[in-house]
XYZ file of N, CA, C and O in Angstrom:
420
model
N 108.728 98.428 84.076
C 107.860 99.067 83.231
C 106.402 98.776 83.990
O 105.715 99.643 83.360
N 106.288 97.650 84.095
C 105.146 96.638 84.731
C 104.685 97.723 85.451
O 103.952 97.968 85.890
N 105.747 97.743 86.609
C 105.425 98.675 88.108
C 104.917 100.138 87.491
O 103.783 100.510 88.332
N 105.533 100.991 86.672
C 105.370 102.335 86.236
C 103.593 101.942 85.569
O 102.851 103.100 86.236
N 103.015 101.305 84.870
C 101.750 101.484 84.688
C 100.489 100.363 85.492
O 99.679 101.580 85.900
N 101.070 99.960 86.374
C 100.535 99.534 87.689
C 100.522 101.016 88.869
O 99.177 101.536 88.994
N 101.371 101.449 88.890
C 101.454 103.238 89.891
C 100.211 104.047 88.738
O 99.473 104.161 89.350
N 100.529 103.780 87.365
C 99.332 105.109 86.533
C 97.740 104.580 86.896
O 97.207 105.099 87.071
N 97.899 103.308 87.417
C 96.116 102.857 87.071
C 96.058 102.696 88.169
O 94.597 103.366 88.464
N 96.630 102.844 89.246
C 96.175 103.247 90.951
C 95.996 104.443 90.896
O 94.956 105.530 91.316
N 96.920 105.657 90.220
C 96.602 107.388 90.155
C 95.067 106.993 89.396
O 94.513 107.822 90.512
N 94.819 107.106 88.394
C 93.475 106.765 87.724
C 92.760 106.617 88.696
O 91.407 107.411 88.563
N 92.607 105.272 89.071
C 91.949 104.639 89.969
C 91.220 105.547 91.431
O 90.366 106.370 91.633
N 92.680 106.074 91.899
C 92.039 107.088 93.506
C 91.649 108.556 92.607
O 90.845 109.034 93.311
N 92.083 109.100 91.578
C 91.107 109.892 90.962
C 89.907 109.790 90.608
O 89.487 111.125 91.369
N 89.852 109.372 90.189
C 88.116 109.051 89.743
C 87.508 108.488 91.585
O 86.598 109.017 90.971
N 88.146 108.031 92.137
C 87.760 107.816 93.545
C 87.024 109.097 94.189
O 86.662 109.450 94.763
N 88.142 109.667 94.337
C 88.210 111.481 94.816
C 87.197 111.649 94.128
O 86.587 112.574 94.750
N 86.762 112.262 92.773
C 85.827 112.716 92.059
C 84.735 112.213 92.447
O 83.675 113.055 92.614
N 84.204 110.783 92.552
C 82.940 110.177 92.871
C 82.550 110.919 94.443
O 81.904 111.293 94.624
N 83.990 111.263 95.126
C 83.531 111.638 96.420
C 82.930 112.734 96.241
O 82.232 113.626 96.838
N 83.487 113.984 95.586
C 83.324 115.521 95.726
C 81.659 115.277 95.269
O 80.888 116.185 95.554
N 81.850 114.802 94.435
C 80.047 114.877 94.045
C 78.907 114.565 95.041
O 77.941 115.077 95.297
N 79.495 113.339 95.670
C 78.794 112.373 96.796
C 78.165 113.456 98.026
O 77.464 114.060 98.175
N 79.469 113.976 98.206
C 79.844 114.842 99.484
C 79.130 116.430 99.357
O 78.878 116.455 100.379
N 79.521 116.727 98.464
C 79.721 118.564 97.782
C 78.175 118.614 96.937
O 77.677 119.175 97.751
N 78.287 118.167 96.058
C 76.920 118.041 95.105
C 77.516 119.188 94.508
O 77.762 119.814 94.907
N 76.574 119.719 93.483
C 76.338 121.141 92.775
C 76.588 122.224 93.796
O 75.542 122.308 94.533
N 77.499 122.833 93.976
C 77.617 124.222 94.762
C 77.743 123.838 96.013
O 78.092 124.891 96.820
N 78.151 122.721 96.801
C 78.742 122.407 97.793
C 79.463 122.887 98.717
O 80.517 123.001 97.797
N 79.753 123.233 99.372
C 81.019 123.270 100.312
C 81.252 122.399 101.403
O 80.322 123.104 102.652
N 82.605 122.656 102.043
C 83.020 121.780 103.622
C 84.384 122.467 103.864
O 85.232 123.109 103.132
N 84.062 123.315 104.853
C 84.771 123.984 105.479
C 86.353 123.087 105.822
O 85.453 122.180 107.014
N 87.036 122.797 105.622
C 88.547 122.396 106.602
C 89.021 123.587 107.216
O 88.906 122.762 108.212
N 89.455 124.013 106.691
C 89.539 125.751 107.546
C 89.019 126.600 107.583
O 88.944 127.673 107.046
N 87.395 127.218 108.756
C 86.610 128.338 108.582
C 87.121 129.285 108.238
O 88.198 129.864 108.946
N 86.587 129.758 107.104
C 87.168 131.486 106.839
C 88.490 131.730 106.424
O 88.885 132.541 105.525
N 89.117 129.924 106.003
C 90.306 130.325 105.119
C 90.204 129.487 103.555
O 90.670 129.904 102.816
N 89.749 128.267 104.238
C 89.785 127.331 103.300
C 88.484 126.470 103.145
O 88.589 125.468 104.082
N 87.600 126.144 101.905
C 87.196 125.417 101.976
C 87.202 124.161 100.910
O 87.599 125.129 100.250
N 86.586 123.201 101.075
C 86.717 122.267 99.723
C 85.045 122.515 99.132
O 84.239 122.801 99.439
N 85.061 123.258 97.545
C 83.961 123.669 96.891
C 83.541 122.921 96.041
O 84.877 122.708 95.209
N 82.326 122.840 95.791
C 82.566 121.603 93.996
C 81.923 122.433 92.799
O 81.029 123.382 93.302
N 83.061 122.725 91.973
C 82.929 123.685 91.116
C 82.931 122.522 89.686
O 83.906 121.990 89.472
N 81.947 122.900 88.534
C 82.231 122.238 86.963
C 82.626 123.448 86.831
O 81.767 124.250 85.833
N 84.056 122.891 85.830
C 84.173 124.359 84.817
C 85.026 123.188 83.620
O 85.158 122.058 83.842
N 84.565 124.093 82.507
C 85.610 123.502 81.709
C 87.133 123.638 81.546
O 87.520 124.042 82.482
N 87.784 122.895 80.556
C 89.341 123.350 80.917
C 89.497 124.808 80.689
O 89.133 125.410 80.353
N 90.408 124.191 81.876
C 91.444 126.205 82.326
C 90.242 127.288 82.320
O 90.165 128.132 81.912
N 89.042 126.619 83.012
C 88.115 127.652 83.357
C 87.173 128.281 82.530
O 86.858 129.534 81.418
N 87.063 127.014 81.593
C 86.243 127.237 80.600
C 86.763 128.019 79.449
O 85.875 127.923 78.199
N 87.762 127.977 78.869
C 88.940 128.676 77.986
C 87.875 127.066 76.958
O 88.282 125.989 77.075
N 88.166 127.045 75.644
C 87.738 126.159 74.524
C 86.531 125.210 75.158
O 86.654 124.459 74.848
N 84.996 125.759 75.802
C 84.285 125.596 76.229
C 83.281 124.965 74.997
O 83.085 125.220 73.911
N 82.852 123.690 75.371
C 82.306 123.231 73.720
C 82.884 121.864 73.155
O 82.893 121.825 72.303
N 84.596 122.253 73.611
C 85.664 121.495 72.557
C 85.496 120.174 72.991
O 86.989 119.941 73.367
N 84.864 119.644 73.577
C 84.977 118.402 73.665
C 86.210 116.914 73.194
O 86.987 116.305 73.305
N 85.975 117.363 71.740
C 86.273 116.153 70.600
C 87.674 116.756 70.992
O 89.212 116.018 70.549
N 88.398 117.975 70.762
C 89.691 118.550 70.548
C 90.352 118.559 71.543
O 91.053 117.682 71.505
N 89.700 118.568 72.803
C 90.525 117.898 73.829
C 90.796 116.025 74.355
O 91.883 115.730 74.539
N 89.403 115.595 73.561
C 89.859 113.955 73.985
C 91.616 113.995 72.698
O 91.881 113.058 73.083
N 91.190 114.235 71.571
C 92.261 114.318 70.585
C 93.438 114.265 71.117
O 94.475 113.713 70.965
N 93.703 115.681 71.669
C 94.800 116.416 72.299
C 95.718 115.823 73.044
O 96.686 115.079 73.326
N 94.195 114.812 74.382
C 94.619 114.007 75.595
C 95.727 113.007 74.791
O 96.440 112.283 75.250
N 94.699 112.281 73.674
C 95.427 111.404 73.108
C 96.492 111.329 72.826
O 97.787 110.280 72.746
N 96.650 112.455 71.901
C 97.779 112.652 71.412
C 99.470 112.859 72.092
O 100.145 112.550 72.397
N 99.443 113.391 73.515
C 99.915 113.965 74.741
C 100.242 112.431 75.387
O 101.327 112.658 75.426
N 99.617 111.552 75.257
C 99.738 110.337 76.075
C 100.780 109.527 75.176
O 101.678 108.834 75.838
N 99.975 109.646 73.910
C 100.916 108.720 72.811
C 102.688 108.745 72.795
O 103.387 108.405 72.776
N 102.484 110.443 72.502
C 104.008 111.368 72.801
C 104.056 110.673 73.918
O 106.056 110.449 73.408
N 104.170 110.880 75.127
C 104.899 110.918 76.224
C 105.094 109.207 76.613
O 106.755 108.882 76.684
N 104.626 108.411 75.883
C 104.638 107.369 75.819
C 105.797 106.982 74.927
O 106.845 106.034 75.569
N 105.843 107.362 73.721
C 107.283 107.780 72.908
C 108.442 107.799 73.613
O 109.553 107.209 73.136
N 108.350 108.939 73.947
C 109.454 109.574 74.363
C 110.359 108.694 75.480
O 111.657 108.306 75.477
N 109.148 108.014 76.157
C 109.878 107.288 77.204
C 110.604 105.799 76.969
O 111.685 105.537 77.405
N 109.430 105.454 75.720
C 110.348 104.084 75.406
C 111.508 103.973 74.592
O 112.373 103.484 74.701
N 111.637 105.590 73.825
C 113.161 105.273 73.092
C 113.837 106.376 73.997
O 114.794 106.105 74.018
N 113.978 106.181 75.407
C 114.588 106.627 76.827
C 114.852 108.051 76.442
O 116.076 108.449 76.946
N 114.152 109.226 75.861
C 114.525 110.596 76.254
C 113.920 111.293 77.194
O 114.610 112.614 77.276
N 113.364 110.630 78.059
C 112.755 110.771 79.104
C 113.491 110.178 80.017
O 113.092 108.769 80.105
N 114.552 110.695 80.681
C 115.471 109.419 81.578
C 115.050 109.703 83.314
O 115.028 110.127 83.641
N 115.737 108.222 83.545
C 115.796 108.700 85.348
C 114.310 108.328 85.648
O 113.335 108.756 85.272
N 114.449 107.983 87.089
C 113.623 107.845 87.673
C 113.066 108.849 88.221
O 110.984 109.095 87.882
N 112.966 109.872 88.362
C 111.999 111.694 88.335
C 111.694 111.446 87.281
O 110.854 112.332 86.995
N 112.126 111.491 86.016
C 111.895 111.921 84.650
C 110.640 110.922 83.997
O 109.589 111.620 84.063
N 110.684 109.802 84.563
C 109.501 108.391 84.191
C 108.520 109.241 85.251
O 107.635 108.468 84.952
N 108.933 109.356 86.172
C 107.529 109.436 87.470
C 106.687 110.434 87.286
O 105.430 110.371 86.938
N 107.816 111.607 86.282
C 106.538 112.730 86.327
C 106.198 112.595 85.360
O 104.683 113.250 85.038
N 106.265 111.741 84.289
C 105.699 111.602 82.642
C 104.385 110.616 83.549
O 103.374 111.152 82.615
N 104.687 109.643 84.116
C 103.532 108.528 84.606
C 102.502 109.787 85.373
O 101.340 109.553 85.288
N 102.966 110.486 86.349
C 101.728 111.467 86.873
C 101.264 112.440 85.554
O 99.967 112.568 85.553
N 101.655 112.495 84.623
C 101.346 113.787 83.834
C 100.244 112.897 83.031
O 98.541 112.940 82.710
N 100.949 111.546 82.451
C 99.383 110.684 81.648
C 98.194 110.175 82.775
O 97.399 109.774 82.168
N 98.616 109.684 83.906
C 97.680 109.398 84.708
C 96.745 110.429 85.208
O 95.302 110.661 84.521
N 96.739 111.366 85.252
C 96.248 113.078 85.229
C 95.871 113.147 84.574
O 93.897 113.413 84.290
N 95.874 112.897 82.993
C 95.125 113.244 81.450
C 94.655 111.896 81.490
O 93.144 112.551 80.853
N 94.731 110.541 81.886
C 93.188 110.386 81.977
C 92.339 109.858 82.390
O 91.302 109.952 81.794
N 92.893 110.314 83.622
C 91.413 110.769 84.393
C 90.756 112.159 84.230
O 89.500 111.583 83.608
N 91.580 112.861 83.441
C 90.222 114.356 82.836
C 89.849 113.435 81.552
O 88.900 113.795 81.008
N 90.619 112.951 81.043
C 89.830 111.610 79.393
C 88.261 111.176 79.989
O 87.669 110.931 79.291
N 89.157 110.342 81.400
C 87.778 109.909 81.443
C 86.125 110.600 81.905
O 85.345 110.102 81.248
N 86.517 111.807 82.474
C 85.801 112.725 82.681
C 85.204 112.731 81.295
O 83.930 113.015 81.312
N 86.020 113.310 80.512
C 85.317 114.307 79.629
C 84.080 113.459 78.350
O 83.430 113.248 77.886
N 84.701 112.054 78.894
C 84.050 110.578 77.445
C 82.842 110.708 77.989
O 81.626 110.653 77.810
N 83.064 110.516 79.877
C 81.638 110.544 80.355
C 81.326 111.639 80.922
O 79.568 111.784 81.225
């Protein structure tokens, strides 16, 4: 279980570092061509799911907390089993926590 917590923390850290890099390297409206004319990294800020429920930050914070707690309970009770099941839950929780940090700040 400790290994999963450390991995989740590492994923959240990498998530935040990549987002910091994007702000620094791209800035609002910036774009870097990776494959010119085909694939560009472009900085854009939108709300959840392309601004659906825009301005409902408290709702998304609460929903994230509920989902993280629910997944933790499911893993603890053994309802999410197997290495891949726990790993999938870990990635969902880490992504949710990364987004939660963004919403709070």
